[in-house]
Amino acid sequence: MKKITICDKEFDIDCNALTNLQFRKKFNRGIFEDFSIIDNFLNLQVLVTADLKKKNPEITELEITREISRTMLNYIDEYIEAITRVTYICCYTANSQIGEYEDFLKTIKRINTNDKWIVEVTELAVNCFCGQEGI
């Protein structure tokens, strides 16, 4: 079991063989569908950044951030849904008394795509099922 902090609130997270079944029961979909969404989103960010730097080596970090934000807008809803579902199920695995998914979402006041907890949850879940470091 591990602890993560989301918006100054601490949560226990865990992942085991039952997590996959719980995910399917709660969300009527496979957890690997969400792993794929998360992976595609992160890879697209990397590709866009590399392309921007290649086209304009003098581009500032602020300009890169703005352009990535514009480009990723079409994918952000799906990404946030995927990452919050995976996070919820890892919290639920650690503590089944956490409540329903919608109640969990109410505790998250903001989500930044580069929040530390996103990486922590993703690594835990992927390591549980794939035995890899990161996705």
GROMACS .gro file of N, CA, C and O in nm:
model
  540
    1MET      N    1   0.085  -0.118   0.000
    1MET     CA    2   0.000   0.000   0.000
    1MET      C    3   0.089   0.124   0.000
    1MET      O    4   0.197   0.125   0.055
    2LYS      N    5   0.037   0.228  -0.064
    2LYS     CA    6   0.111   0.352  -0.078
    2LYS      C    7   0.015   0.468  -0.048
    2LYS      O    8  -0.106   0.453  -0.057
    3LYS      N    9   0.070   0.582  -0.015
    3LYS     CA   10  -0.011   0.703   0.006
    3LYS      C   11   0.019   0.804  -0.103
    3LYS      O   12   0.133   0.817  -0.146
    4ILE      N   13  -0.085   0.873  -0.148
    4ILE     CA   14  -0.070   0.983  -0.242
    4ILE      C   15  -0.144   1.104  -0.186
    4ILE      O   16  -0.232   1.090  -0.102
    5THR      N   17  -0.108   1.221  -0.235
    5THR     CA   18  -0.176   1.343  -0.194
    5THR      C   19  -0.237   1.408  -0.317
    5THR      O   20  -0.169   1.434  -0.416
    6ILE      N   21  -0.369   1.432  -0.307
    6ILE     CA   22  -0.442   1.500  -0.413
    6ILE      C   23  -0.510   1.621  -0.349
    6ILE      O   24  -0.591   1.606  -0.257
    7CYS      N   25  -0.474   1.739  -0.397
    7CYS     CA   26  -0.533   1.863  -0.344
    7CYS      C   27  -0.526   1.868  -0.191
    7CYS      O   28  -0.626   1.891  -0.124
    8ASP      N   29  -0.410   1.841  -0.138
    8ASP     CA   30  -0.382   1.847   0.006
    8ASP      C   31  -0.457   1.742   0.088
    8ASP      O   32  -0.464   1.751   0.209
    9LYS      N   33  -0.516   1.643   0.021
    9LYS     CA   34  -0.584   1.535   0.093
    9LYS      C   35  -0.509   1.405   0.065
    9LYS      O   36  -0.477   1.375  -0.049
   10GLU      N   37  -0.482   1.329   0.170
   10GLU     CA   38  -0.405   1.206   0.158
   10GLU      C   39  -0.497   1.087   0.134
   10GLU      O   40  -0.602   1.075   0.199
   11PHE      N   41  -0.457   1.000   0.042
   11PHE     CA   42  -0.532   0.879   0.010
   11PHE      C   43  -0.438   0.759   0.011
   11PHE      O   44  -0.324   0.770  -0.034
   12ASP      N   45  -0.488   0.646   0.061
   12ASP     CA   46  -0.417   0.520   0.046
   12ASP      C   47  -0.452   0.466  -0.092
   12ASP      O   48  -0.567   0.476  -0.136
   13ILE      N   49  -0.352   0.409  -0.161
   13ILE     CA   50  -0.378   0.343  -0.288
   13ILE      C   51  -0.312   0.206  -0.286
   13ILE      O   52  -0.212   0.185  -0.219
   14ASP      N   53  -0.371   0.114  -0.359
   14ASP     CA   54  -0.317  -0.020  -0.372
   14ASP      C   55  -0.368  -0.079  -0.501
   14ASP      O   56  -0.464  -0.028  -0.561
   15CYS      N   57  -0.306  -0.186  -0.543
   15CYS     CA   58  -0.345  -0.253  -0.665
   15CYS      C   59  -0.311  -0.399  -0.651
   15CYS      O   60  -0.203  -0.434  -0.603
   16ASN      N   61  -0.405  -0.486  -0.688
   16ASN     CA   62  -0.381  -0.630  -0.683
   16ASN      C   63  -0.467  -0.696  -0.790
   16ASN      O   64  -0.531  -0.627  -0.870
   17ALA      N   65  -0.470  -0.827  -0.790
   17ALA     CA   66  -0.544  -0.899  -0.894
   17ALA      C   67  -0.694  -0.864  -0.892
   17ALA      O   68  -0.759  -0.862  -0.997
   18LEU      N   69  -0.748  -0.834  -0.777
   18LEU     CA   70  -0.890  -0.801  -0.767
   18LEU      C   71  -0.921  -0.663  -0.826
   18LEU      O   72  -1.035  -0.637  -0.867
   19THR      N   73  -0.823  -0.576  -0.834
   19THR     CA   74  -0.843  -0.440  -0.885
   19THR      C   75  -0.903  -0.440  -1.025
   19THR      O   76  -0.994  -0.363  -1.054
   20ASN      N   77  -0.855  -0.528  -1.112
   20ASN     CA   78  -0.905  -0.535  -1.248
   20ASN      C   79  -1.054  -0.571  -1.250
   20ASN      O   80  -1.133  -0.509  -1.322
   21LEU      N   81  -1.093  -0.669  -1.171
   21LEU     CA   82  -1.233  -0.709  -1.162
   21LEU      C   83  -1.318  -0.596  -1.105
   21LEU      O   84  -1.427  -0.566  -1.156
   22GLN      N   85  -1.269  -0.532  -1.001
   22GLN     CA   86  -1.342  -0.420  -0.941
   22GLN      C   87  -1.360  -0.307  -1.043
   22GLN      O   88  -1.466  -0.245  -1.049
   23PHE      N   89  -1.257  -0.280  -1.120
   23PHE     CA   90  -1.264  -0.175  -1.222
   23PHE      C   91  -1.375  -0.207  -1.321
   23PHE      O   92  -1.457  -0.121  -1.354
   24ARG      N   93  -1.378  -0.330  -1.370
   24ARG     CA   94  -1.479  -0.369  -1.468
   24ARG      C   95  -1.620  -0.358  -1.408
   24ARG      O   96  -1.713  -0.311  -1.473
   25LYS      N   97  -1.636  -0.400  -1.284
   25LYS     CA   98  -1.768  -0.391  -1.220
   25LYS      C   99  -1.812  -0.247  -1.201
   25LYS      O  100  -1.928  -0.212  -1.221
   26LYS      N  101  -1.719  -0.160  -1.159
   26LYS     CA  102  -1.753  -0.019  -1.132
   26LYS      C  103  -1.778   0.060  -1.260
   26LYS      O  104  -1.865   0.145  -1.265
   27PHE      N  105  -1.697   0.034  -1.364
   27PHE     CA  106  -1.698   0.122  -1.481
   27PHE      C  107  -1.742   0.053  -1.611
   27PHE      O  108  -1.748   0.117  -1.715
   28ASN      N  109  -1.770  -0.076  -1.604
   28ASN     CA  110  -1.817  -0.151  -1.721
   28ASN      C  111  -1.720  -0.140  -1.839
   28ASN      O  112  -1.762  -0.123  -1.954
   29ARG      N  113  -1.593  -0.144  -1.808
   29ARG     CA  114  -1.487  -0.138  -1.910
   29ARG      C  115  -1.360  -0.194  -1.847
   29ARG      O  116  -1.350  -0.205  -1.725
   30GLY      N  117  -1.263  -0.227  -1.929
   30GLY     CA  118  -1.137  -0.280  -1.879
   30GLY      C  119  -1.039  -0.170  -1.843
   30GLY      O  120  -1.035  -0.065  -1.907
   31ILE      N  121  -0.959  -0.196  -1.742
   31ILE     CA  122  -0.862  -0.097  -1.697
   31ILE      C  123  -0.757  -0.069  -1.805
   31ILE      O  124  -0.705   0.042  -1.814
   32PHE      N  125  -0.729  -0.168  -1.890
   32PHE     CA  126  -0.629  -0.147  -1.994
   32PHE      C  127  -0.677  -0.048  -2.100
   32PHE      O  128  -0.595   0.016  -2.166
   33GLU      N  129  -0.807  -0.034  -2.116
   33GLU     CA  130  -0.859   0.071  -2.204
   33GLU      C  131  -0.815   0.208  -2.153
   33GLU      O  132  -0.777   0.296  -2.232
   34ASP      N  133  -0.821   0.226  -2.023
   34ASP     CA  134  -0.780   0.354  -1.964
   34ASP      C  135  -0.629   0.370  -1.964
   34ASP      O  136  -0.578   0.480  -1.985
   35PHE      N  137  -0.555   0.261  -1.945
   35PHE     CA  138  -0.410   0.270  -1.958
   35PHE      C  139  -0.372   0.319  -2.097
   35PHE      O  140  -0.282   0.401  -2.113
   36SER      N  141  -0.442   0.271  -2.197
   36SER     CA  142  -0.415   0.311  -2.335
   36SER      C  143  -0.444   0.460  -2.357
   36SER      O  144  -0.366   0.531  -2.421
   37ILE      N  145  -0.554   0.508  -2.302
   37ILE     CA  146  -0.588   0.651  -2.313
   37ILE      C  147  -0.480   0.737  -2.248
   37ILE      O  148  -0.434   0.836  -2.305
   38ILE      N  149  -0.437   0.697  -2.129
   38ILE     CA  150  -0.334   0.771  -2.056
   38ILE      C  151  -0.203   0.771  -2.134
   38ILE      O  152  -0.140   0.876  -2.153
   39ASP      N  153  -0.164   0.654  -2.182
   39ASP     CA  154  -0.040   0.640  -2.258
   39ASP      C  155  -0.043   0.725  -2.385
   39ASP      O  156   0.052   0.797  -2.415
   40ASN      N  157  -0.154   0.719  -2.458
   40ASN     CA  158  -0.166   0.797  -2.582
   40ASN      C  159  -0.158   0.947  -2.555
   40ASN      O  160  -0.094   1.022  -2.629
   41PHE      N  161  -0.221   0.993  -2.449
   41PHE     CA  162  -0.220   1.134  -2.413
   41PHE      C  163  -0.077   1.181  -2.382
   41PHE      O  164  -0.031   1.283  -2.433
   42LEU      N  165  -0.009   1.104  -2.298
   42LEU     CA  166   0.127   1.141  -2.259
   42LEU      C  167   0.223   1.136  -2.378
   42LEU      O  168   0.308   1.225  -2.393
   43ASN      N  169   0.209   1.035  -2.462
   43ASN     CA  170   0.294   1.027  -2.581
   43ASN      C  171   0.269   1.142  -2.676
   43ASN      O  172   0.363   1.196  -2.735
   44LEU      N  173   0.143   1.182  -2.692
   44LEU     CA  174   0.112   1.294  -2.780
   44LEU      C  175   0.175   1.424  -2.727
   44LEU      O  176   0.229   1.503  -2.804
   45GLN      N  177   0.172   1.443  -2.597
   45GLN     CA  178   0.236   1.561  -2.539
   45GLN      C  179   0.386   1.564  -2.573
   45GLN      O  180   0.439   1.668  -2.610
   46VAL      N  181   0.451   1.451  -2.561
   46VAL     CA  182   0.594   1.442  -2.591
   46VAL      C  183   0.619   1.472  -2.739
   46VAL      O  184   0.710   1.549  -2.773
   47LEU      N  185   0.538   1.414  -2.826
   47LEU     CA  186   0.556   1.435  -2.970
   47LEU      C  187   0.533   1.580  -3.009
   47LEU      O  188   0.608   1.637  -3.089
   48VAL      N  189   0.429   1.642  -2.953
   48VAL     CA  190   0.401   1.782  -2.983
   48VAL      C  191   0.516   1.870  -2.935
   48VAL      O  192   0.560   1.960  -3.007
   49THR      N  193   0.565   1.845  -2.816
   49THR     CA  194   0.677   1.922  -2.762
   49THR      C  195   0.801   1.909  -2.852
   49THR      O  196   0.864   2.010  -2.887
   50ALA      N  197   0.834   1.787  -2.889
   50ALA     CA  198   0.951   1.765  -2.975
   50ALA      C  199   0.934   1.834  -3.110
   50ALA      O  200   1.030   1.896  -3.161
   51ASP      N  201   0.815   1.828  -3.166
   51ASP     CA  202   0.789   1.891  -3.296
   51ASP      C  203   0.801   2.043  -3.286
   51ASP      O  204   0.859   2.107  -3.374
   52LEU      N  205   0.748   2.100  -3.179
   52LEU     CA  206   0.757   2.245  -3.159
   52LEU      C  207   0.904   2.289  -3.147
   52LEU      O  208   0.944   2.390  -3.207
   53LYS      N  209   0.982   2.214  -3.071
   53LYS     CA  210   1.123   2.249  -3.053
   53LYS      C  211   1.202   2.231  -3.181
   53LYS      O  212   1.295   2.308  -3.209
   54LYS      N  213   1.165   2.132  -3.259
   54LYS     CA  214   1.234   2.108  -3.386
   54LYS      C  215   1.205   2.221  -3.485
   54LYS      O  216   1.296   2.270  -3.553
   55LYS      N  217   1.079   2.264  -3.491
   55LYS     CA  218   1.039   2.369  -3.584
   55LYS      C  219   1.091   2.506  -3.542
   55LYS      O  220   1.114   2.592  -3.625
   56ASN      N  221   1.103   2.525  -3.410
   56ASN     CA  222   1.146   2.655  -3.358
   56ASN      C  223   1.235   2.634  -3.236
   56ASN      O  224   1.185   2.635  -3.122
   57PRO      N  225   1.365   2.619  -3.257
   57PRO     CA  226   1.457   2.593  -3.144
   57PRO      C  227   1.458   2.705  -3.040
   57PRO      O  228   1.499   2.682  -2.926
   58GLU      N  229   1.412   2.823  -3.074
   58GLU     CA  230   1.412   2.936  -2.981
   58GLU      C  231   1.282   2.948  -2.901
   58GLU      O  232   1.266   3.042  -2.823
   59ILE      N  233   1.191   2.855  -2.918
   59ILE     CA  234   1.061   2.863  -2.851
   59ILE      C  235   1.079   2.858  -2.699
   59ILE      O  236   1.164   2.785  -2.647
   60THR      N  237   1.001   2.938  -2.629
   60THR     CA  238   1.010   2.942  -2.483
   60THR      C  239   0.922   2.833  -2.422
   60THR      O  240   0.831   2.781  -2.487
   61GLU      N  241   0.948   2.802  -2.296
   61GLU     CA  242   0.868   2.703  -2.225
   61GLU      C  243   0.722   2.748  -2.215
   61GLU      O  244   0.631   2.667  -2.225
   62LEU      N  245   0.701   2.877  -2.196
   62LEU     CA  246   0.565   2.930  -2.190
   62LEU      C  247   0.492   2.908  -2.321
   62LEU      O  248   0.376   2.867  -2.323
   63GLU      N  249   0.559   2.934  -2.431
   63GLU     CA  250   0.498   2.914  -2.563
   63GLU      C  251   0.468   2.765  -2.586
   63GLU      O  252   0.363   2.731  -2.641
   64ILE      N  253   0.559   2.680  -2.543
   64ILE     CA  254   0.536   2.536  -2.556
   64ILE      C  255   0.413   2.495  -2.474
   64ILE      O  256   0.326   2.423  -2.523
   65THR      N  257   0.406   2.543  -2.352
   65THR     CA  258   0.292   2.511  -2.265
   65THR      C  259   0.161   2.556  -2.327
   65THR      O  260   0.063   2.482  -2.328
   66ARG      N  261   0.158   2.676  -2.381
   66ARG     CA  262   0.037   2.727  -2.445
   66ARG      C  263  -0.004   2.642  -2.565
   66ARG      O  264  -0.121   2.610  -2.583
   67GLU      N  265   0.093   2.608  -2.648
   67GLU     CA  266   0.063   2.530  -2.768
   67GLU      C  267   0.019   2.388  -2.733
   67GLU      O  268  -0.074   2.335  -2.794
   68ILE      N  269   0.083   2.329  -2.634
   68ILE     CA  270   0.041   2.195  -2.590
   68ILE      C  271  -0.101   2.201  -2.535
   68ILE      O  272  -0.183   2.114  -2.564
   69SER      N  273  -0.131   2.304  -2.459
   69SER     CA  274  -0.266   2.319  -2.403
   69SER      C  275  -0.370   2.326  -2.515
   69SER      O  276  -0.475   2.262  -2.507
   70ARG      N  277  -0.340   2.402  -2.618
   70ARG     CA  278  -0.433   2.412  -2.731
   70ARG      C  279  -0.449   2.278  -2.802
   70ARG      O  280  -0.560   2.236  -2.833
   71THR      N  281  -0.338   2.213  -2.826
   71THR     CA  282  -0.340   2.086  -2.899
   71THR      C  283  -0.411   1.977  -2.819
   71THR      O  284  -0.487   1.898  -2.875
   72MET      N  285  -0.388   1.972  -2.691
   72MET     CA  286  -0.438   1.863  -2.608
   72MET      C  287  -0.584   1.882  -2.566
   72MET      O  288  -0.644   1.790  -2.511
   73LEU      N  289  -0.641   1.996  -2.595
   73LEU     CA  290  -0.779   2.023  -2.556
   73LEU      C  291  -0.876   1.918  -2.606
   73LEU      O  292  -0.973   1.883  -2.538
   74ASN      N  293  -0.852   1.864  -2.724
   74ASN     CA  294  -0.942   1.763  -2.781
   74ASN      C  295  -0.933   1.629  -2.709
   74ASN      O  296  -1.019   1.544  -2.728
   75TYR      N  297  -0.831   1.610  -2.628
   75TYR     CA  298  -0.808   1.481  -2.563
   75TYR      C  299  -0.820   1.486  -2.411
   75TYR      O  300  -0.817   1.383  -2.345
   76ILE      N  301  -0.833   1.604  -2.356
   76ILE     CA  302  -0.823   1.621  -2.210
   76ILE      C  303  -0.939   1.557  -2.135
   76ILE      O  304  -0.918   1.498  -2.028
   77ASP      N  305  -1.060   1.565  -2.187
   77ASP     CA  306  -1.174   1.505  -2.116
   77ASP      C  307  -1.154   1.355  -2.098
   77ASP      O  308  -1.171   1.302  -1.987
   78GLU      N  309  -1.119   1.289  -2.206
   78GLU     CA  310  -1.098   1.144  -2.201
   78GLU      C  311  -0.983   1.108  -2.107
   78GLU      O  312  -0.992   1.013  -2.029
   79TYR      N  313  -0.877   1.187  -2.110
   79TYR     CA  314  -0.762   1.164  -2.023
   79TYR      C  315  -0.800   1.179  -1.876
   79TYR      O  316  -0.767   1.094  -1.793
   80ILE      N  317  -0.870   1.286  -1.843
   80ILE     CA  318  -0.908   1.310  -1.703
   80ILE      C  319  -1.002   1.200  -1.654
   80ILE      O  320  -0.988   1.150  -1.542
   81GLU      N  321  -1.096   1.159  -1.737
   81GLU     CA  322  -1.184   1.049  -1.698
   81GLU      C  323  -1.105   0.922  -1.673
   81GLU      O  324  -1.128   0.851  -1.575
   82ALA      N  325  -1.010   0.893  -1.762
   82ALA     CA  326  -0.930   0.771  -1.746
   82ALA      C  327  -0.846   0.776  -1.619
   82ALA      O  328  -0.844   0.680  -1.541
   83ILE      N  329  -0.776   0.885  -1.598
   83ILE     CA  330  -0.686   0.892  -1.482
   83ILE      C  331  -0.764   0.895  -1.351
   83ILE      O  332  -0.722   0.835  -1.251
   84THR      N  333  -0.881   0.958  -1.349
   84THR     CA  334  -0.959   0.959  -1.224
   84THR      C  335  -1.023   0.823  -1.198
   84THR      O  336  -1.036   0.784  -1.082
   85ARG      N  337  -1.060   0.751  -1.303
   85ARG     CA  338  -1.113   0.614  -1.281
   85ARG      C  339  -1.004   0.523  -1.225
   85ARG      O  340  -1.029   0.448  -1.129
   86VAL      N  341  -0.885   0.528  -1.284
   86VAL     CA  342  -0.775   0.444  -1.235
   86VAL      C  343  -0.739   0.483  -1.091
   86VAL      O  344  -0.718   0.397  -1.005
   87THR      N  345  -0.734   0.612  -1.065
   87THR     CA  346  -0.702   0.658  -0.929
   87THR      C  347  -0.808   0.612  -0.830
   87THR      O  348  -0.775   0.559  -0.723
   88TYR      N  349  -0.933   0.629  -0.866
   88TYR     CA  350  -1.042   0.587  -0.778
   88TYR      C  351  -1.031   0.438  -0.745
   88TYR      O  352  -1.041   0.398  -0.629
   89ILE      N  353  -1.010   0.355  -0.848
   89ILE     CA  354  -1.010   0.211  -0.822
   89ILE      C  355  -0.890   0.170  -0.738
   89ILE      O  356  -0.900   0.078  -0.657
   90CYS      N  357  -0.779   0.241  -0.750
   90CYS     CA  358  -0.664   0.213  -0.663
   90CYS      C  359  -0.693   0.256  -0.519
   90CYS      O  360  -0.653   0.188  -0.424
   91CYS      N  361  -0.764   0.367  -0.504
   91CYS     CA  362  -0.807   0.410  -0.369
   91CYS      C  363  -0.909   0.311  -0.314
   91CYS      O  364  -0.903   0.274  -0.196
   92TYR      N  365  -1.001   0.268  -0.397
   92TYR     CA  366  -1.104   0.173  -0.356
   92TYR      C  367  -1.042   0.039  -0.315
   92TYR      O  368  -1.085  -0.023  -0.218
   93THR      N  369  -0.939  -0.004  -0.389
   93THR     CA  370  -0.871  -0.130  -0.356
   93THR      C  371  -0.808  -0.120  -0.217
   93THR      O  372  -0.812  -0.215  -0.139
   94ALA      N  373  -0.753  -0.004  -0.185
   94ALA     CA  374  -0.691   0.017  -0.054
   94ALA      C  375  -0.794   0.037   0.057
   94ALA      O  376  -0.769   0.001   0.172
   95ASN      N  377  -0.911   0.094   0.021
   95ASN     CA  378  -1.012   0.126   0.121
   95ASN      C  379  -1.150   0.125   0.056
   95ASN      O  380  -1.192   0.225  -0.002
   96SER      N  381  -1.220   0.015   0.066
   96SER     CA  382  -1.351   0.002   0.002
   96SER      C  383  -1.458   0.093   0.065
   96SER      O  384  -1.568   0.106   0.011
   97GLN      N  385  -1.424   0.159   0.174
   97GLN     CA  386  -1.517   0.251   0.240
   97GLN      C  387  -1.506   0.392   0.183
   97GLN      O  388  -1.570   0.485   0.233
   98ILE      N  389  -1.430   0.410   0.077
   98ILE     CA  390  -1.404   0.542   0.020
   98ILE      C  391  -1.531   0.607  -0.038
   98ILE      O  392  -1.538   0.727  -0.052
   99GLY      N  393  -1.631   0.529  -0.067
   99GLY     CA  394  -1.753   0.583  -0.125
   99GLY      C  395  -1.755   0.560  -0.275
   99GLY      O  396  -1.670   0.492  -0.331
  100GLU      N  397  -1.853   0.619  -0.339
  100GLU     CA  398  -1.870   0.602  -0.483
  100GLU      C  399  -1.777   0.696  -0.561
  100GLU      O  400  -1.728   0.795  -0.507
  101TYR      N  401  -1.759   0.665  -0.687
  101TYR     CA  402  -1.670   0.740  -0.776
  101TYR      C  403  -1.705   0.889  -0.777
  101TYR      O  404  -1.616   0.974  -0.764
  102GLU      N  405  -1.831   0.922  -0.790
  102GLU     CA  406  -1.872   1.063  -0.796
  102GLU      C  407  -1.837   1.136  -0.666
  102GLU      O  408  -1.797   1.252  -0.669
  103ASP      N  409  -1.852   1.068  -0.553
  103ASP     CA  410  -1.815   1.128  -0.424
  103ASP      C  411  -1.665   1.152  -0.418
  103ASP      O  412  -1.620   1.256  -0.368
  104PHE      N  413  -1.588   1.057  -0.470
  104PHE     CA  414  -1.443   1.072  -0.475
  104PHE      C  415  -1.406   1.194  -0.559
  104PHE      O  416  -1.321   1.274  -0.521
  105LEU      N  417  -1.470   1.209  -0.674
  105LEU     CA  418  -1.440   1.322  -0.762
  105LEU      C  419  -1.467   1.456  -0.694
  105LEU      O  420  -1.396   1.554  -0.720
  106LYS      N  421  -1.565   1.462  -0.609
  106LYS     CA  422  -1.596   1.586  -0.537
  106LYS      C  423  -1.480   1.631  -0.447
  106LYS      O  424  -1.469   1.749  -0.417
  107THR      N  425  -1.395   1.538  -0.407
  107THR     CA  426  -1.283   1.574  -0.320
  107THR      C  427  -1.166   1.633  -0.398
  107THR      O  428  -1.074   1.688  -0.339
  108ILE      N  429  -1.168   1.619  -0.531
  108ILE     CA  430  -1.059   1.670  -0.615
  108ILE      C  431  -1.100   1.807  -0.668
  108ILE      O  432  -1.184   1.819  -0.757
  109LYS      N  433  -1.041   1.910  -0.612
  109LYS     CA  434  -1.078   2.047  -0.645
  109LYS      C  435  -1.017   2.096  -0.776
  109LYS      O  436  -1.068   2.187  -0.840
  110ARG      N  437  -0.904   2.038  -0.816
  110ARG     CA  438  -0.839   2.077  -0.942
  110ARG      C  439  -0.752   1.961  -0.989
  110ARG      O  440  -0.706   1.880  -0.910
  111ILE      N  441  -0.733   1.955  -1.120
  111ILE     CA  442  -0.646   1.854  -1.179
  111ILE      C  443  -0.556   1.923  -1.280
  111ILE      O  444  -0.604   1.988  -1.372
  112ASN      N  445  -0.427   1.909  -1.259
  112ASN     CA  446  -0.329   1.953  -1.358
  112ASN      C  447  -0.271   1.827  -1.421
  112ASN      O  448  -0.240   1.732  -1.348
  113THR      N  449  -0.255   1.826  -1.551
  113THR     CA  450  -0.209   1.704  -1.618
  113THR      C  451  -0.070   1.660  -1.573
  113THR      O  452  -0.033   1.546  -1.595
  114ASN      N  453   0.004   1.747  -1.510
  114ASN     CA  454   0.138   1.710  -1.463
  114ASN      C  455   0.145   1.693  -1.311
  114ASN      O  456   0.252   1.696  -1.253
  115ASP      N  457   0.030   1.674  -1.246
  115ASP     CA  458   0.029   1.650  -1.102
  115ASP      C  459   0.107   1.524  -1.067
  115ASP      O  460   0.098   1.422  -1.137
  116LYS      N  461   0.182   1.530  -0.959
  116LYS     CA  462   0.266   1.419  -0.915
  116LYS      C  463   0.184   1.293  -0.888
  116LYS      O  464   0.227   1.183  -0.920
  117TRP      N  465   0.065   1.308  -0.830
  117TRP     CA  466  -0.016   1.192  -0.796
  117TRP      C  467  -0.056   1.111  -0.919
  117TRP      O  468  -0.075   0.989  -0.910
  118ILE      N  469  -0.068   1.176  -1.033
  118ILE     CA  470  -0.105   1.104  -1.156
  118ILE      C  471   0.003   1.004  -1.192
  118ILE      O  472  -0.024   0.888  -1.223
  119VAL      N  473   0.127   1.047  -1.185
  119VAL     CA  474   0.240   0.958  -1.213
  119VAL      C  475   0.245   0.844  -1.111
  119VAL      O  476   0.264   0.728  -1.147
  120GLU      N  477   0.227   0.877  -0.985
  120GLU     CA  478   0.234   0.775  -0.879
  120GLU      C  479   0.128   0.667  -0.897
  120GLU      O  480   0.157   0.548  -0.885
  121VAL      N  481   0.006   0.708  -0.926
  121VAL     CA  482  -0.103   0.612  -0.944
  121VAL      C  483  -0.079   0.528  -1.070
  121VAL      O  484  -0.094   0.405  -1.068
  122THR      N  485  -0.042   0.593  -1.177
  122THR     CA  486  -0.021   0.522  -1.303
  122THR      C  487   0.090   0.419  -1.289
  122THR      O  488   0.075   0.304  -1.332
  123GLU      N  489   0.200   0.458  -1.227
  123GLU     CA  490   0.311   0.363  -1.208
  123GLU      C  491   0.269   0.245  -1.121
  123GLU      O  492   0.301   0.130  -1.152
  124LEU      N  493   0.196   0.270  -1.014
  124LEU     CA  494   0.151   0.162  -0.927
  124LEU      C  495   0.063   0.064  -1.005
  124LEU      O  496   0.085  -0.057  -1.000
  125ALA      N  497  -0.035   0.115  -1.077
  125ALA     CA  498  -0.129   0.029  -1.148
  125ALA      C  499  -0.061  -0.047  -1.262
  125ALA      O  500  -0.082  -0.167  -1.279
  126VAL      N  501   0.020   0.022  -1.340
  126VAL     CA  502   0.088  -0.044  -1.451
  126VAL      C  503   0.185  -0.150  -1.399
  126VAL      O  504   0.192  -0.261  -1.453
  127ASN      N  505   0.259  -0.119  -1.294
  127ASN     CA  506   0.350  -0.217  -1.235
  127ASN      C  507   0.275  -0.340  -1.185
  127ASN      O  508   0.324  -0.452  -1.196
  128CYS      N  509   0.156  -0.319  -1.131
  128CYS     CA  510   0.075  -0.429  -1.080
  128CYS      C  511   0.039  -0.527  -1.191
  128CYS      O  512   0.049  -0.647  -1.175
  129PHE      N  513   0.000  -0.474  -1.306
  129PHE     CA  514  -0.049  -0.559  -1.414
  129PHE      C  515   0.056  -0.591  -1.520
  129PHE      O  516   0.045  -0.692  -1.589
  130CYS      N  517   0.153  -0.506  -1.536
  130CYS     CA  518   0.248  -0.524  -1.647
  130CYS      C  519   0.391  -0.550  -1.599
  130CYS      O  520   0.477  -0.585  -1.680
  131GLY      N  521   0.419  -0.521  -1.473
  131GLY     CA  522   0.553  -0.542  -1.421
  131GLY      C  523   0.656  -0.448  -1.482
  131GLY      O  524   0.773  -0.480  -1.489
  132GLN      N  525   0.613  -0.329  -1.524
  132GLN     CA  526   0.702  -0.231  -1.587
  132GLN      C  527   0.709  -0.108  -1.500
  132GLN      O  528   0.619  -0.079  -1.423
  133GLU      N  529   0.814  -0.031  -1.520
  133GLU     CA  530   0.824   0.100  -1.457
  133GLU      C  531   0.764   0.201  -1.553
  133GLU      O  532   0.815   0.221  -1.662
  134GLY      N  533   0.652   0.261  -1.515
  134GLY     CA  534   0.590   0.363  -1.599
  134GLY      C  535   0.528   0.304  -1.722
  134GLY      O  536   0.533   0.185  -1.747
  135ILE      N  537   0.459   0.390  -1.798
  135ILE     CA  538   0.398   0.345  -1.923
  135ILE      C  539   0.460   0.415  -2.039
  135ILE      O  540   0.526   0.512  -2.028
   0.00000   0.00000   0.00000
